[in-house]
Amino acid sequence: MKEIIQSPLLLTLVSIGLIYILGFSLVYLKKPTAAVWKWGLPKKN
Amino acid sequence: MGITKEELKKVIKSSVVFSIVPSLSIVVGLFALISVLGVVWSWWRLSVIGSLSYESLISSSVSTALGFSSNAEMLANATGREFGVVMILMSIGMLSGFFILIPFGKKLSMSVNKTENSSTWKYVLSGTFMLCLFAVYVPVLLFGDTIQAAVMLTGLVIAVGLGILAKKSPKLRWLGDFIMAFSMIGGMISSILWTSIF
């Protein structure tokens, strides 16, 4: 079991998964961030 | 927007504190889980979805089912296939929550929030539910092993003590956010003492 829990393959797969989730969260963060900036910086009339 | 600089500083400060503090208990949990499942899988489970109590319960259930006396023994002697069982149980087993929540979650949440003239029962219900959930662990920990029971009781004493302090003193209210982290660290440190005694 020790060989598997320390294997480079598992590390690579987990890293890919975490990078995918990080990218996903950044994409979904972009939309509300744009809305919040609009609240903070209202358009000048 | 009509927000003063002081208010803005206060919001930034509290946001920083409330982003970092809850993650402390997860970091402590990560160290506990590493000894059972190794760095990579523990890192994956606690970064994405999962909790220490769920992961440790599953790993100890699997180790018992496979005939090992403890998680440490499973780590030392189990094969890759047995680790696969742990991985599948953790990943697939956790999905049951989603399958229940997808059709019923919104309805349940709305029905609890909508109920009028019953401001207290929902708190009692959710509190009792959580208490029952944790009560399942207590006999297992208390009657399984002397060291395990002593560590649990030490954590309990620390948690209750810090809870009382945080509630009684306004200056120590911040302690309320650290109860889980402190009781876990205290329990871990106490295990060294209990191991030397028993």
Coordinates of C-alpha atoms in Angstrom, one line a residue:
Chain A
M1 CA 0.0 0.0 0.0
K2 CA 2.9 2.4 0.8
E3 CA 4.2 2.2 -2.8
I4 CA 0.8 3.3 -4.2
I5 CA 0.1 6.1 -1.7
Q6 CA 3.6 7.5 -2.6
S7 CA 3.5 6.8 -6.3
P8 CA 4.2 9.5 -8.8
L9 CA 1.2 8.5 -10.9
L10 CA -1.2 9.2 -8.0
L11 CA 0.6 12.5 -7.3
T12 CA 0.3 13.5 -11.0
L13 CA -3.4 12.6 -11.1
V14 CA -4.2 14.5 -7.9
S15 CA -2.2 17.5 -9.2
I16 CA -4.2 17.5 -12.5
G17 CA -7.4 17.3 -10.5
L18 CA -6.5 20.1 -8.2
I19 CA -5.3 22.3 -11.2
Y20 CA -8.6 21.6 -13.0
I21 CA -10.6 22.6 -9.9
L22 CA -8.5 25.7 -9.4
G23 CA -9.1 26.8 -13.0
F24 CA -12.8 26.0 -12.6
S25 CA -13.1 28.2 -9.5
L26 CA -11.2 31.0 -11.1
V27 CA -13.6 31.0 -14.1
Y28 CA -16.6 31.1 -11.8
L29 CA -14.9 33.8 -9.6
K30 CA -14.5 36.1 -12.6
K31 CA -18.3 36.7 -13.1
P32 CA -19.1 37.9 -9.5
T33 CA -15.9 39.9 -9.3
A34 CA -16.9 41.9 -12.4
A35 CA -20.3 42.6 -10.7
V36 CA -18.7 43.7 -7.5
W37 CA -16.4 46.1 -9.3
K38 CA -19.4 47.6 -10.9
W39 CA -20.9 48.3 -7.5
G40 CA -17.7 49.9 -6.3
L41 CA -17.1 52.0 -9.3
P42 CA -20.4 53.3 -10.6
K43 CA -20.6 54.8 -14.1
K44 CA -20.2 58.5 -14.2
N45 CA -23.2 60.3 -15.7
Chain B
M1 CA -20.5 53.9 -1.8
G2 CA -20.6 55.7 1.5
I3 CA -18.1 53.3 3.2
T4 CA -15.5 54.9 5.4
K5 CA -11.8 53.8 5.3
E6 CA -12.1 52.4 8.8
E7 CA -15.1 50.2 7.9
L8 CA -13.3 49.0 4.8
K9 CA -10.2 48.0 6.9
K10 CA -12.5 46.2 9.4
V11 CA -14.1 44.2 6.6
I12 CA -10.7 43.3 5.1
K13 CA -9.4 42.3 8.5
S14 CA -12.4 40.1 9.3
S15 CA -12.4 38.5 5.8
V16 CA -8.7 37.6 6.2
V17 CA -9.3 36.1 9.7
F18 CA -12.4 34.2 8.6
S19 CA -10.6 32.8 5.5
I20 CA -7.6 31.6 7.4
V21 CA -9.0 30.4 10.8
P22 CA -11.3 27.7 9.5
S23 CA -8.6 26.3 7.4
L24 CA -6.4 25.7 10.5
S25 CA -8.4 22.8 11.7
I26 CA -8.3 21.3 8.1
V27 CA -4.5 21.6 8.2
V28 CA -4.3 19.9 11.5
G29 CA -6.6 17.2 10.2
L30 CA -4.4 16.8 7.2
F31 CA -1.5 15.9 9.4
A32 CA -3.6 13.4 11.2
L33 CA -4.8 11.8 8.0
I34 CA -1.3 11.7 6.4
S35 CA -0.3 9.1 8.9
V36 CA -3.2 6.8 7.7
L37 CA -3.5 7.5 4.0
G38 CA -0.2 9.2 2.9
V39 CA 0.3 12.7 1.7
V40 CA -1.2 12.6 -1.8
W41 CA -4.6 11.1 -1.1
S42 CA -5.1 13.0 2.1
W43 CA -4.2 16.2 0.3
W44 CA -6.8 15.4 -2.4
R45 CA -9.6 14.4 0.0
L46 CA -9.2 17.5 2.3
S47 CA -8.7 20.0 -0.5
V48 CA -11.7 19.1 -2.6
I49 CA -14.4 17.5 -0.6
G50 CA -14.4 15.5 2.5
S51 CA -13.8 15.9 6.2
L52 CA -11.4 14.4 8.7
S53 CA -14.2 12.6 10.6
Y54 CA -15.6 11.0 7.5
E55 CA -12.2 10.0 6.0
S56 CA -10.9 8.6 9.3
L57 CA -14.1 6.7 10.0
I58 CA -14.0 5.1 6.5
S59 CA -10.4 4.1 6.8
S60 CA -10.8 2.6 10.2
S61 CA -14.0 0.8 9.0
V62 CA -12.1 -0.6 6.0
S63 CA -9.1 -1.7 8.2
T64 CA -11.5 -3.5 10.6
A65 CA -13.4 -5.1 7.7
L66 CA -10.1 -6.3 6.1
G67 CA -9.0 -7.9 9.4
F68 CA -6.4 -5.3 10.5
S69 CA -6.4 -4.2 14.1
S70 CA -5.6 -0.6 13.4
N71 CA -5.1 2.0 10.6
A72 CA -1.3 1.8 11.2
E73 CA -1.3 -2.0 10.7
M74 CA -3.3 -1.5 7.5
L75 CA -0.8 1.1 6.2
A76 CA 2.1 -1.3 6.9
N77 CA 0.6 -4.5 5.6
A78 CA -2.2 -3.7 3.1
T79 CA -1.8 -4.1 -0.6
G80 CA -2.7 -1.7 -3.4
R81 CA -6.1 -3.5 -3.9
E82 CA -7.0 -2.7 -0.3
F83 CA -6.0 0.9 -0.7
G84 CA -8.2 0.9 -3.8
V85 CA -11.2 -0.1 -1.6
V86 CA -10.5 2.8 0.6
M87 CA -10.3 5.2 -2.4
I88 CA -13.5 3.9 -3.9
L89 CA -15.4 4.0 -0.6
M90 CA -14.3 7.5 0.1
S91 CA -15.1 8.8 -3.4
I92 CA -18.3 6.9 -4.2
G93 CA -19.7 6.7 -0.7
M94 CA -19.6 10.5 -0.4
L95 CA -21.7 10.9 -3.5
S96 CA -24.8 9.6 -1.7
G97 CA -25.1 13.0 0.0
F98 CA -25.3 14.7 -3.4
F99 CA -27.8 12.2 -4.8
I100 CA -30.1 13.0 -1.8
L101 CA -29.5 16.7 -1.9
I102 CA -30.1 17.2 -5.7
P103 CA -33.8 16.3 -5.6
F104 CA -34.6 17.2 -2.0
G105 CA -32.1 19.8 -0.8
K106 CA -33.9 23.0 -2.0
K107 CA -37.2 21.7 -0.8
L108 CA -35.9 20.8 2.6
S109 CA -34.0 24.1 3.0
M110 CA -37.1 26.1 2.0
S111 CA -39.5 24.2 4.2
V112 CA -37.2 24.8 7.2
N113 CA -36.7 28.5 6.5
K114 CA -40.4 29.1 5.6
T115 CA -41.9 27.7 8.8
E116 CA -43.4 30.5 10.8
N117 CA -44.2 30.6 14.5
S118 CA -41.6 27.9 15.2
S119 CA -38.4 29.9 15.5
T120 CA -36.7 27.5 17.8
W121 CA -37.6 24.0 16.7
K122 CA -35.4 24.0 13.6
Y123 CA -32.4 24.9 15.7
V124 CA -33.2 22.2 18.1
L125 CA -33.7 19.7 15.2
S126 CA -30.4 20.5 13.5
G127 CA -28.5 20.6 16.8
T128 CA -30.0 17.3 17.9
F129 CA -29.2 15.8 14.5
M130 CA -25.5 16.9 14.7
L131 CA -25.3 15.7 18.4
C132 CA -26.7 12.2 17.4
L133 CA -24.2 12.1 14.5
F134 CA -21.3 12.7 16.8
A135 CA -22.8 10.4 19.5
V136 CA -22.3 7.5 17.1
Y137 CA -18.5 8.0 17.4
V138 CA -18.4 8.3 21.2
P139 CA -18.9 4.7 22.2
V140 CA -16.5 3.5 19.5
L141 CA -13.8 5.8 20.8
L142 CA -14.6 5.4 24.5
F143 CA -14.8 1.6 24.7
G144 CA -12.4 0.6 22.0
D145 CA -9.0 1.5 23.4
T146 CA -7.8 3.2 26.6
I147 CA -5.4 5.6 24.9
Q148 CA -8.1 6.5 22.3
A149 CA -10.6 7.1 25.1
A150 CA -8.1 9.3 27.0
V151 CA -7.3 11.4 23.9
M152 CA -11.0 11.8 23.2
L153 CA -11.7 13.0 26.8
T154 CA -8.7 15.4 26.7
G155 CA -10.0 16.9 23.5
L156 CA -13.5 17.1 25.0
V157 CA -12.2 18.9 28.1
I158 CA -10.2 21.4 26.0
A159 CA -13.1 22.0 23.7
V160 CA -15.6 22.6 26.6
G161 CA -13.1 24.7 28.5
L162 CA -12.3 26.9 25.5
G163 CA -16.1 27.2 24.7
I164 CA -16.8 28.4 28.2
L165 CA -14.0 30.9 28.1
A166 CA -15.0 32.2 24.7
K167 CA -18.6 32.6 25.9
K168 CA -17.8 34.2 29.3
S169 CA -15.1 36.7 28.4
P170 CA -15.7 39.2 25.5
K171 CA -12.0 39.6 25.1
L172 CA -11.6 35.8 24.5
R173 CA -14.4 35.6 22.0
W174 CA -11.9 34.9 19.2
L175 CA -11.1 31.6 20.9
G176 CA -14.5 30.3 19.6
D177 CA -13.0 30.1 16.1
F178 CA -10.0 28.0 17.2
I179 CA -11.8 25.5 19.4
M180 CA -11.6 22.6 16.9
A181 CA -7.9 23.3 16.0
F182 CA -6.8 23.7 19.7
S183 CA -8.7 20.6 20.9
M184 CA -7.2 18.5 18.0
I185 CA -3.7 19.8 18.7
G186 CA -4.2 19.3 22.5
G187 CA -5.5 15.7 21.9
M188 CA -2.6 14.9 19.6
I189 CA 0.0 16.2 22.2
S190 CA -1.8 14.4 25.0
S191 CA -1.6 11.1 23.1
I192 CA 2.2 11.1 23.7
L193 CA 1.5 11.4 27.5
W194 CA -1.2 8.8 27.5
T195 CA 0.9 6.3 25.5
S196 CA 3.7 6.6 28.1
I197 CA 1.3 6.1 30.9
F198 CA -0.9 3.2 29.6

